[in-house]
Amino acid sequence: FQPLTRRSFLSGTAAAGAVILLHPFSARAQANQAHLRIMETTDIHVNVLPYDYYGDKPNDTMGLSRTATLIDAVRKEATNAMLVDNGDFLQGNPMGDFVAYERGMKEGDLHPVVKAMNLLGYDASTLGNHEFNYGLPFLRRSIAGANFPYVNANVYVDDKDKDSASAKHAFTPYVLLDRMVKDAQGKSYPIKVGVIGFVPPQIMQWDKANLEGRVVTRDIAEVAKKYVPEMRAKGAQLVIAIPHSGFEKGEVGALAENAVSRLADVPGIDAILFGHSHAEFPSKAFATFPRADVERGTINGVAAVMPGRWGDHLGVVDFTLDNGSGSWKVVGSQSSIRPIFDRVAKKSIAEADPLVEKTVGEEHAQT
Ligand code: MN
Ligand code: MG
C-alpha cells in the first residue's frame, strides 16, 4: 500500500485502506478509565534524515523524519499520548561530527537534532553515553535549545568530597509533569507523571578525558531506589524510567552497564523505556530471557520497550489507567514496537516528514 504523507494525515483525507482506527484501549475504556500511550525513540545518533552519509545516498530504513510520521499516526489512535527520547542523539554520523568539529555550537546556537525534536512535541528526554563524547560544554549548549526537559539522576558533580550525602546532581534528576488525561466519557482530569533518566556509569571510562574531575557516576538501580519513592511522595501517579541502558539475560551486578533487569526490581516504576543496545523489545530475540514476557512486553511484570536505533522503530507502551479511587492507577499495559520499514517486503512503511527534513536541511547540505 502507499504510505500516507504528513499532509494527508493533517487534512484528514487518509487514503483508502489506511483509515486511522482508535486503539482498543481507547475504544474499550470503561467509566473512570483512560487510555494513555507513551511513545519512545532511542539511539537516533544524529540520524534525523533517512540518509547514509558514508554511502552518500538515501536510506529509507532509518531517520527520525520517518519515525515522525509514525508518531503522528500513533498519537491519532489514542485519546492521550506522551513522547520521550532515551538518548544517544548527539553523536554517531558525519552531521554530528560536522556540528561538533566544523561548525561548532556557540551559546544560543540550535543543534539540528534538537531543532527536529522540538518540532515533534517531546515531553522529556534523557542523556545517553554518547552525549558526553564532545565534552560537557558542547552537551550543555546543545540541550539548552530544547523545548522539553532532559533528566539524568545518576551523574553527580565531582565535589572532591567523599561525603556522598552532599553530592549535587550534574543534571535535573527527574521531572514531575502535570498533564491532563481524558477519560472514556470525555472528561479531563489532571495526572502527575514522573520521568527519571539514567546513563551507564561507564561513561567515566569511555569519556575519561571529558569527565574526570568534573562529574562522578552512581549505580542506576541504587539511585532509582532512592528517587522513585521520592517522586511518589511528591505526587507522581505514574512513574516512567528512561534508562539509557540495556537488558542482559544473566544476573548483572552493581554499576552494571545494562541495568534494566535490576531496575525492573525497583518498586514503583510503571514503565521502563530503554535503549543503548540498539535491539528491539518486545521481540522474539528476548523470548528466553528470564522474567521477560514478549507477548505483553514486560520485564518482571513492568511494562518495557526498546525501539531499536536510528529511528527505525517507535516504541509504544499503552496503559489503561483507572481513576476510580480518585487517583490514576495502572490497571493494564501492552508494549509494542512499530517499524518504519517492512524488512520482509523490503519496503518503506513511513514517509519522511517534510517539515522535519526542512528544519535540518542547511546542516545536512553543509555536511
Ligand atoms: Mn547508542
Ligand atoms: Mg549508548
CSV table of C-alpha atoms and ligand atoms in Angstrom, one decimal:
chain,number,residue,atom,x,y,z
A,1,PHE,CA,0.0,0.0,0.0
A,2,GLN,CA,1.0,3.6,-0.4
A,3,PRO,CA,2.4,5.2,2.8
A,4,LEU,CA,0.5,8.3,3.9
A,5,THR,CA,2.0,11.7,3.7
A,6,ARG,CA,2.0,14.0,6.6
A,7,ARG,CA,-0.3,16.3,4.6
A,8,SER,CA,-2.9,13.6,4.2
A,9,PHE,CA,-2.9,12.9,8.0
A,10,LEU,CA,-3.2,16.6,8.8
A,11,SER,CA,-6.1,17.2,6.3
A,12,GLY,CA,-7.9,14.0,7.4
A,13,THR,CA,-8.1,12.7,3.8
A,14,ALA,CA,-6.5,9.4,4.5
A,15,ALA,CA,-6.1,7.1,1.6
A,16,ALA,CA,-8.4,4.1,1.3
A,17,GLY,CA,-7.1,1.2,3.3
A,18,ALA,CA,-5.3,3.5,5.7
A,19,VAL,CA,-8.2,4.6,7.9
A,20,ILE,CA,-7.0,5.5,11.3
A,21,LEU,CA,-8.6,3.3,13.9
A,22,LEU,CA,-8.8,4.1,17.6
A,23,HIS,CA,-6.6,1.8,19.6
A,24,PRO,CA,-8.7,-0.9,21.6
A,25,PHE,CA,-7.5,0.6,24.9
A,26,SER,CA,-9.1,3.9,23.9
A,27,ALA,CA,-12.2,2.3,22.4
A,28,ARG,CA,-12.8,-0.1,25.3
A,29,ALA,CA,-12.0,2.2,28.3
A,30,GLN,CA,-14.7,2.0,31.0
A,31,ALA,CA,-16.2,4.9,33.0
A,32,ASN,CA,-13.3,6.2,35.2
A,33,GLN,CA,-10.8,4.8,32.9
A,34,ALA,CA,-8.4,6.3,30.4
A,35,HIS,CA,-6.0,5.1,27.7
A,36,LEU,CA,-2.6,6.7,27.9
A,37,ARG,CA,0.1,5.8,25.5
A,38,ILE,CA,3.8,6.6,26.0
A,39,MET,CA,5.9,6.7,22.8
A,40,GLU,CA,9.7,6.3,22.8
A,41,THR,CA,12.5,7.0,20.4
A,42,THR,CA,16.1,5.9,21.2
A,43,ASP,CA,19.6,6.0,19.8
A,44,ILE,CA,18.9,8.4,17.0
A,45,HIS,CA,22.7,9.1,16.7
A,46,VAL,CA,22.1,12.3,14.6
A,47,ASN,CA,20.0,10.4,12.0
A,48,VAL,CA,17.3,13.0,11.5
A,49,LEU,CA,17.3,12.3,7.8
A,50,PRO,CA,17.0,8.9,6.2
A,51,TYR,CA,20.4,9.3,4.7
A,52,ASP,CA,23.6,7.2,4.6
A,53,TYR,CA,26.4,9.8,4.7
A,54,TYR,CA,29.1,7.2,4.2
A,55,GLY,CA,27.5,5.9,1.0
A,56,ASP,CA,26.2,9.4,0.2
A,57,LYS,CA,22.8,8.2,-0.7
A,58,PRO,CA,19.3,8.0,0.8
A,59,ASN,CA,18.4,5.0,3.1
A,60,ASP,CA,14.8,4.6,4.0
A,61,THR,CA,15.4,2.1,6.8
A,62,MET,CA,16.4,4.9,9.2
A,63,GLY,CA,15.8,8.5,10.2
A,64,LEU,CA,13.7,10.5,12.8
A,65,SER,CA,11.9,12.3,9.9
A,66,ARG,CA,10.3,8.9,9.1
A,67,THR,CA,9.7,8.0,12.8
A,68,ALA,CA,7.9,11.4,13.0
A,69,THR,CA,5.2,10.1,10.6
A,70,LEU,CA,4.6,7.1,12.9
A,71,ILE,CA,4.4,9.5,15.9
A,72,ASP,CA,1.6,11.4,14.2
A,73,ALA,CA,-0.3,8.2,13.4
A,74,VAL,CA,0.2,6.7,16.9
A,75,ARG,CA,-1.0,9.9,18.6
A,76,LYS,CA,-4.1,10.0,16.4
A,77,GLU,CA,-5.1,6.4,17.5
A,78,ALA,CA,-5.2,7.3,21.2
A,79,THR,CA,-7.1,9.7,23.5
A,80,ASN,CA,-3.9,10.6,25.4
A,81,ALA,CA,-0.3,10.3,24.4
A,82,MET,CA,3.2,11.4,25.5
A,83,LEU,CA,6.6,11.1,23.9
A,84,VAL,CA,10.1,10.6,25.3
A,85,ASP,CA,13.6,10.0,23.9
A,86,ASN,CA,16.1,7.7,25.5
A,87,GLY,CA,19.3,9.5,24.4
A,88,ASP,CA,22.4,8.9,22.2
A,89,PHE,CA,21.1,11.6,19.9
A,90,LEU,CA,24.2,13.9,19.6
A,91,GLN,CA,26.9,11.7,18.1
A,92,GLY,CA,27.1,8.9,15.5
A,93,ASN,CA,27.1,10.2,12.0
A,94,PRO,CA,29.0,12.8,9.9
A,95,MET,CA,26.4,15.5,10.6
A,96,GLY,CA,27.1,15.1,14.3
A,97,ASP,CA,30.8,15.5,13.7
A,98,PHE,CA,30.3,18.4,11.4
A,99,VAL,CA,28.4,20.3,14.1
A,100,ALA,CA,30.9,19.4,16.8
A,101,TYR,CA,34.2,19.8,14.9
A,102,GLU,CA,33.5,22.2,12.0
A,103,ARG,CA,30.6,24.4,12.7
A,104,GLY,CA,30.7,24.3,16.5
A,105,MET,CA,27.9,25.2,19.0
A,106,LYS,CA,28.1,28.8,20.2
A,107,GLU,CA,26.0,30.0,23.0
A,108,GLY,CA,22.4,30.3,21.6
A,109,ASP,CA,23.0,28.0,18.6
A,110,LEU,CA,20.5,25.3,18.0
A,111,HIS,CA,21.7,21.8,17.4
A,112,PRO,CA,20.0,20.2,14.3
A,113,VAL,CA,18.8,17.1,16.2
A,114,VAL,CA,17.3,19.3,19.0
A,115,LYS,CA,15.6,21.5,16.3
A,116,ALA,CA,14.0,18.4,14.8
A,117,MET,CA,13.0,17.1,18.3
A,118,ASN,CA,11.5,20.5,19.2
A,119,LEU,CA,9.0,20.0,16.3
A,120,LEU,CA,7.8,16.7,17.5
A,121,GLY,CA,6.4,17.6,20.9
A,122,TYR,CA,8.7,15.6,23.2
A,123,ASP,CA,7.7,15.6,26.9
A,124,ALA,CA,11.1,14.6,28.2
A,125,SER,CA,14.5,13.1,27.2
A,126,THR,CA,17.5,11.6,28.9
A,127,LEU,CA,21.2,11.6,28.1
A,128,GLY,CA,23.0,8.6,26.5
A,129,ASN,CA,26.6,7.8,26.9
A,130,HIS,CA,27.4,9.3,23.5
A,131,GLU,CA,26.1,12.7,24.7
A,132,PHE,CA,29.4,13.0,26.6
A,133,ASN,CA,31.6,12.4,23.5
A,134,TYR,CA,32.1,16.0,22.6
A,135,GLY,CA,32.6,17.3,26.2
A,136,LEU,CA,30.3,18.8,28.8
A,137,PRO,CA,30.2,22.4,27.4
A,138,PHE,CA,29.1,21.2,24.0
A,139,LEU,CA,26.5,19.0,25.6
A,140,ARG,CA,25.1,21.8,27.8
A,141,ARG,CA,24.9,24.2,24.8
A,142,SER,CA,23.1,21.6,22.7
A,143,ILE,CA,20.4,20.7,25.3
A,144,ALA,CA,19.9,24.3,26.2
A,145,GLY,CA,17.9,24.8,23.0
A,146,ALA,CA,15.4,22.0,23.7
A,147,ASN,CA,11.7,22.9,24.5
A,148,PHE,CA,11.5,19.8,26.7
A,149,PRO,CA,13.4,18.8,29.8
A,150,TYR,CA,16.4,16.4,29.9
A,151,VAL,CA,16.6,14.2,33.0
A,152,ASN,CA,19.5,12.2,34.5
A,153,ALA,CA,19.7,11.1,38.1
A,154,ASN,CA,23.0,9.2,38.3
A,155,VAL,CA,25.6,11.7,37.2
A,156,TYR,CA,26.8,14.0,40.1
A,157,VAL,CA,29.1,16.9,40.2
A,158,ASP,CA,32.6,15.8,41.4
A,159,ASP,CA,32.9,17.9,44.6
A,160,LYS,CA,36.2,16.2,45.5
A,161,ASP,CA,34.5,15.1,48.7
A,162,LYS,CA,33.8,11.5,49.7
A,163,ASP,CA,30.7,12.6,51.7
A,164,SER,CA,28.2,11.4,49.3
A,165,ALA,CA,25.2,12.9,51.2
A,166,SER,CA,26.2,16.4,50.0
A,167,ALA,CA,26.7,15.5,46.3
A,168,LYS,CA,24.9,17.6,43.7
A,169,HIS,CA,23.3,16.3,40.6
A,170,ALA,CA,25.0,17.4,37.4
A,171,PHE,CA,21.6,17.4,35.6
A,172,THR,CA,18.0,17.6,36.6
A,173,PRO,CA,17.4,14.1,38.1
A,174,TYR,CA,13.7,13.8,37.4
A,175,VAL,CA,10.7,15.8,36.4
A,176,LEU,CA,7.1,15.7,37.6
A,177,LEU,CA,5.0,16.6,34.6
A,178,ASP,CA,1.4,17.9,35.1
A,179,ARG,CA,-0.8,16.7,32.2
A,180,MET,CA,-4.5,16.3,31.6
A,181,VAL,CA,-5.9,12.9,30.7
A,182,LYS,CA,-9.3,12.5,29.0
A,183,ASP,CA,-11.3,9.5,30.3
A,184,ALA,CA,-13.8,7.3,28.5
A,185,GLN,CA,-16.6,9.8,29.0
A,186,GLY,CA,-14.5,12.7,27.5
A,187,LYS,CA,-13.9,14.4,30.9
A,188,SER,CA,-10.3,15.6,31.6
A,189,TYR,CA,-8.6,15.0,34.9
A,190,PRO,CA,-5.1,16.1,35.9
A,191,ILE,CA,-2.3,13.5,36.2
A,192,LYS,CA,1.2,13.9,37.5
A,193,VAL,CA,3.7,11.9,35.5
A,194,GLY,CA,7.2,11.4,36.9
A,195,VAL,CA,10.1,10.8,34.4
A,196,ILE,CA,13.6,9.8,35.6
A,197,GLY,CA,16.7,9.0,33.5
A,198,PHE,CA,19.9,7.1,33.8
A,199,VAL,CA,23.2,6.6,31.9
A,200,PRO,CA,25.7,3.7,32.1
A,201,PRO,CA,28.2,4.6,34.9
A,202,GLN,CA,30.9,3.5,32.4
A,203,ILE,CA,30.9,7.0,30.8
A,204,MET,CA,33.6,7.7,33.4
A,205,GLN,CA,35.9,5.3,31.5
A,206,TRP,CA,34.6,5.8,28.0
A,207,ASP,CA,34.8,9.6,28.2
A,208,LYS,CA,37.5,9.9,30.9
A,209,ALA,CA,39.2,12.9,29.3
A,210,ASN,CA,35.9,14.9,29.2
A,211,LEU,CA,34.6,13.9,32.6
A,212,GLU,CA,37.3,13.0,35.1
A,213,GLY,CA,37.5,15.6,37.9
A,214,ARG,CA,34.2,17.1,36.7
A,215,VAL,CA,31.5,14.5,37.4
A,216,VAL,CA,31.1,11.1,39.0
A,217,THR,CA,28.5,8.4,38.4
A,218,ARG,CA,26.5,6.0,40.6
A,219,ASP,CA,24.7,2.7,40.1
A,220,ILE,CA,21.4,3.0,38.2
A,221,ALA,CA,19.3,0.8,40.4
A,222,GLU,CA,20.6,2.2,43.6
A,223,VAL,CA,19.8,5.7,42.5
A,224,ALA,CA,16.4,4.6,41.4
A,225,LYS,CA,15.7,3.1,44.8
A,226,LYS,CA,16.4,6.5,46.3
A,227,TYR,CA,14.4,8.7,43.9
A,228,VAL,CA,11.4,6.7,42.8
A,229,PRO,CA,9.8,6.7,46.3
A,230,GLU,CA,10.6,10.5,46.4
A,231,MET,CA,8.8,11.0,43.2
A,232,ARG,CA,5.8,9.0,44.5
A,233,ALA,CA,5.8,11.0,47.7
A,234,LYS,CA,5.7,14.2,45.7
A,235,GLY,CA,2.5,13.0,44.0
A,236,ALA,CA,3.6,11.1,40.9
A,237,GLN,CA,0.7,8.9,39.8
A,238,LEU,CA,2.7,7.3,37.0
A,239,VAL,CA,6.5,6.8,37.1
A,240,ILE,CA,8.4,6.3,33.8
A,241,ALA,CA,12.0,5.4,33.8
A,242,ILE,CA,14.1,6.2,30.7
A,243,PRO,CA,17.4,4.3,31.4
A,244,HIS,CA,19.9,4.6,28.5
A,245,SER,CA,20.8,1.0,29.4
A,246,GLY,CA,20.2,-2.4,28.0
A,247,PHE,CA,18.6,-5.7,29.2
A,248,GLU,CA,21.0,-8.7,29.7
A,249,LYS,CA,20.0,-12.3,30.0
A,250,GLY,CA,22.0,-13.2,33.1
A,251,GLU,CA,22.4,-11.6,36.5
A,252,VAL,CA,24.1,-8.2,36.5
A,253,GLY,CA,25.9,-6.6,39.4
A,254,ALA,CA,26.5,-3.2,41.0
A,255,LEU,CA,27.4,-0.5,38.5
A,256,ALA,CA,26.2,-2.6,35.6
A,257,GLU,CA,26.2,-1.0,32.1
A,258,ASN,CA,23.0,-2.8,31.2
A,259,ALA,CA,20.9,-2.5,34.3
A,260,VAL,CA,17.3,-2.9,33.1
A,261,SER,CA,16.8,-6.2,34.8
A,262,ARG,CA,17.8,-4.7,38.1
A,263,LEU,CA,15.7,-1.6,37.5
A,264,ALA,CA,12.7,-3.8,36.9
A,265,ASP,CA,13.0,-4.9,40.6
A,266,VAL,CA,12.7,-1.4,42.0
A,267,PRO,CA,9.2,-0.9,43.3
A,268,GLY,CA,7.1,2.0,42.0
A,269,ILE,CA,8.2,2.1,38.3
A,270,ASP,CA,5.3,1.7,35.8
A,271,ALA,CA,7.3,1.7,32.6
A,272,ILE,CA,10.9,1.2,31.5
A,273,LEU,CA,11.5,2.8,28.1
A,274,PHE,CA,15.1,1.7,27.5
A,275,GLY,CA,17.8,1.6,24.8
A,276,HIS,CA,21.6,1.7,24.4
A,277,SER,CA,21.8,-1.9,23.0
A,278,HIS,CA,20.2,-0.9,19.6
A,279,ALA,CA,18.0,-4.0,19.9
A,280,GLU,CA,14.2,-4.4,19.8
A,281,PHE,CA,12.0,-5.2,22.8
A,282,PRO,CA,9.5,-6.8,22.9
A,283,SER,CA,10.6,-9.3,20.2
A,284,LYS,CA,11.4,-13.0,19.8
A,285,ALA,CA,15.1,-12.2,20.4
A,286,PHE,CA,14.2,-11.8,24.1
A,287,ALA,CA,11.7,-14.7,24.4
A,288,THR,CA,14.1,-16.9,26.5
A,289,PHE,CA,15.2,-14.1,28.8
A,290,PRO,CA,14.2,-14.8,32.5
A,291,ARG,CA,11.2,-12.7,33.6
A,292,ALA,CA,10.6,-11.3,30.1
A,293,ASP,CA,7.1,-11.5,28.7
A,294,VAL,CA,7.5,-10.7,25.0
A,295,GLU,CA,3.7,-11.0,24.3
A,296,ARG,CA,2.7,-8.3,26.8
A,297,GLY,CA,6.0,-6.6,26.6
A,298,THR,CA,7.0,-6.7,30.3
A,299,ILE,CA,10.1,-7.4,32.4
A,300,ASN,CA,9.3,-8.7,35.9
A,301,GLY,CA,5.8,-7.5,35.2
A,302,VAL,CA,6.9,-3.9,34.4
A,303,ALA,CA,5.9,-2.5,31.0
A,304,ALA,CA,9.0,-2.2,28.9
A,305,VAL,CA,10.1,-1.3,25.4
A,306,MET,CA,13.3,-0.7,23.4
A,307,PRO,CA,12.8,0.6,19.8
A,308,GLY,CA,16.0,-0.3,18.0
A,309,ARG,CA,18.2,2.5,16.7
A,310,TRP,CA,18.4,5.4,14.3
A,311,GLY,CA,14.7,5.9,14.3
A,312,ASP,CA,14.0,2.5,12.7
A,313,HIS,CA,11.2,1.8,15.3
A,314,LEU,CA,8.9,3.7,17.5
A,315,GLY,CA,8.3,2.2,21.0
A,316,VAL,CA,4.8,2.3,22.4
A,317,VAL,CA,3.5,1.5,25.9
A,318,ASP,CA,-0.2,1.5,26.1
A,319,PHE,CA,-1.7,1.9,29.5
A,320,THR,CA,-5.2,1.6,30.8
A,321,LEU,CA,-5.5,3.9,33.8
A,322,ASP,CA,-8.2,3.8,36.4
A,323,ASN,CA,-9.3,6.9,38.4
A,324,GLY,CA,-12.0,5.1,40.4
A,325,SER,CA,-10.1,5.7,43.7
A,326,GLY,CA,-9.6,9.4,42.9
A,327,SER,CA,-6.0,8.9,41.8
A,328,TRP,CA,-4.9,7.4,38.5
A,329,LYS,CA,-3.5,3.9,38.7
A,330,VAL,CA,-2.3,1.5,36.0
A,331,VAL,CA,-4.7,-1.4,35.5
A,332,GLY,CA,-3.3,-2.8,32.3
A,333,SER,CA,-0.5,-2.4,29.8
A,334,GLN,CA,0.7,-3.6,26.4
A,335,SER,CA,4.1,-2.7,24.9
A,336,SER,CA,5.0,-2.8,21.2
A,337,ILE,CA,7.4,-1.5,18.6
A,338,ARG,CA,6.4,-0.2,15.2
A,339,PRO,CA,8.8,-0.3,12.3
A,340,ILE,CA,9.3,2.4,9.7
A,341,PHE,CA,10.4,-0.3,7.2
A,342,ASP,CA,9.0,-3.7,6.3
A,343,ARG,CA,12.0,-6.0,6.4
A,344,VAL,CA,10.2,-8.9,4.7
A,345,ALA,CA,8.7,-6.9,1.8
A,346,LYS,CA,11.8,-4.6,1.8
A,347,LYS,CA,9.5,-1.6,1.7
A,348,SER,CA,9.2,1.7,3.5
A,349,ILE,CA,6.1,2.0,5.6
A,350,ALA,CA,6.6,5.6,6.9
A,351,GLU,CA,7.2,8.5,4.6
A,352,ALA,CA,9.6,11.2,5.7
A,353,ASP,CA,8.0,14.2,7.3
A,354,PRO,CA,8.9,17.2,5.1
A,355,LEU,CA,8.9,19.7,7.9
A,356,VAL,CA,11.4,17.7,9.9
A,357,GLU,CA,13.6,17.3,6.8
A,358,LYS,CA,13.4,21.0,6.1
A,359,THR,CA,14.4,22.1,9.6
A,360,VAL,CA,17.8,20.4,9.3
A,361,GLY,CA,18.2,21.0,5.5
A,362,GLU,CA,21.0,23.5,5.9
A,363,GLU,CA,23.1,21.4,8.2
A,364,HIS,CA,22.5,18.4,6.0
A,365,ALA,CA,23.8,20.3,2.9
A,366,GLN,CA,26.8,21.6,4.8
A,367,THR,CA,27.7,18.1,6.0
B,1,MN,MN,23.5,4.1,21.0
B,2,MG,MG,24.5,4.1,24.1
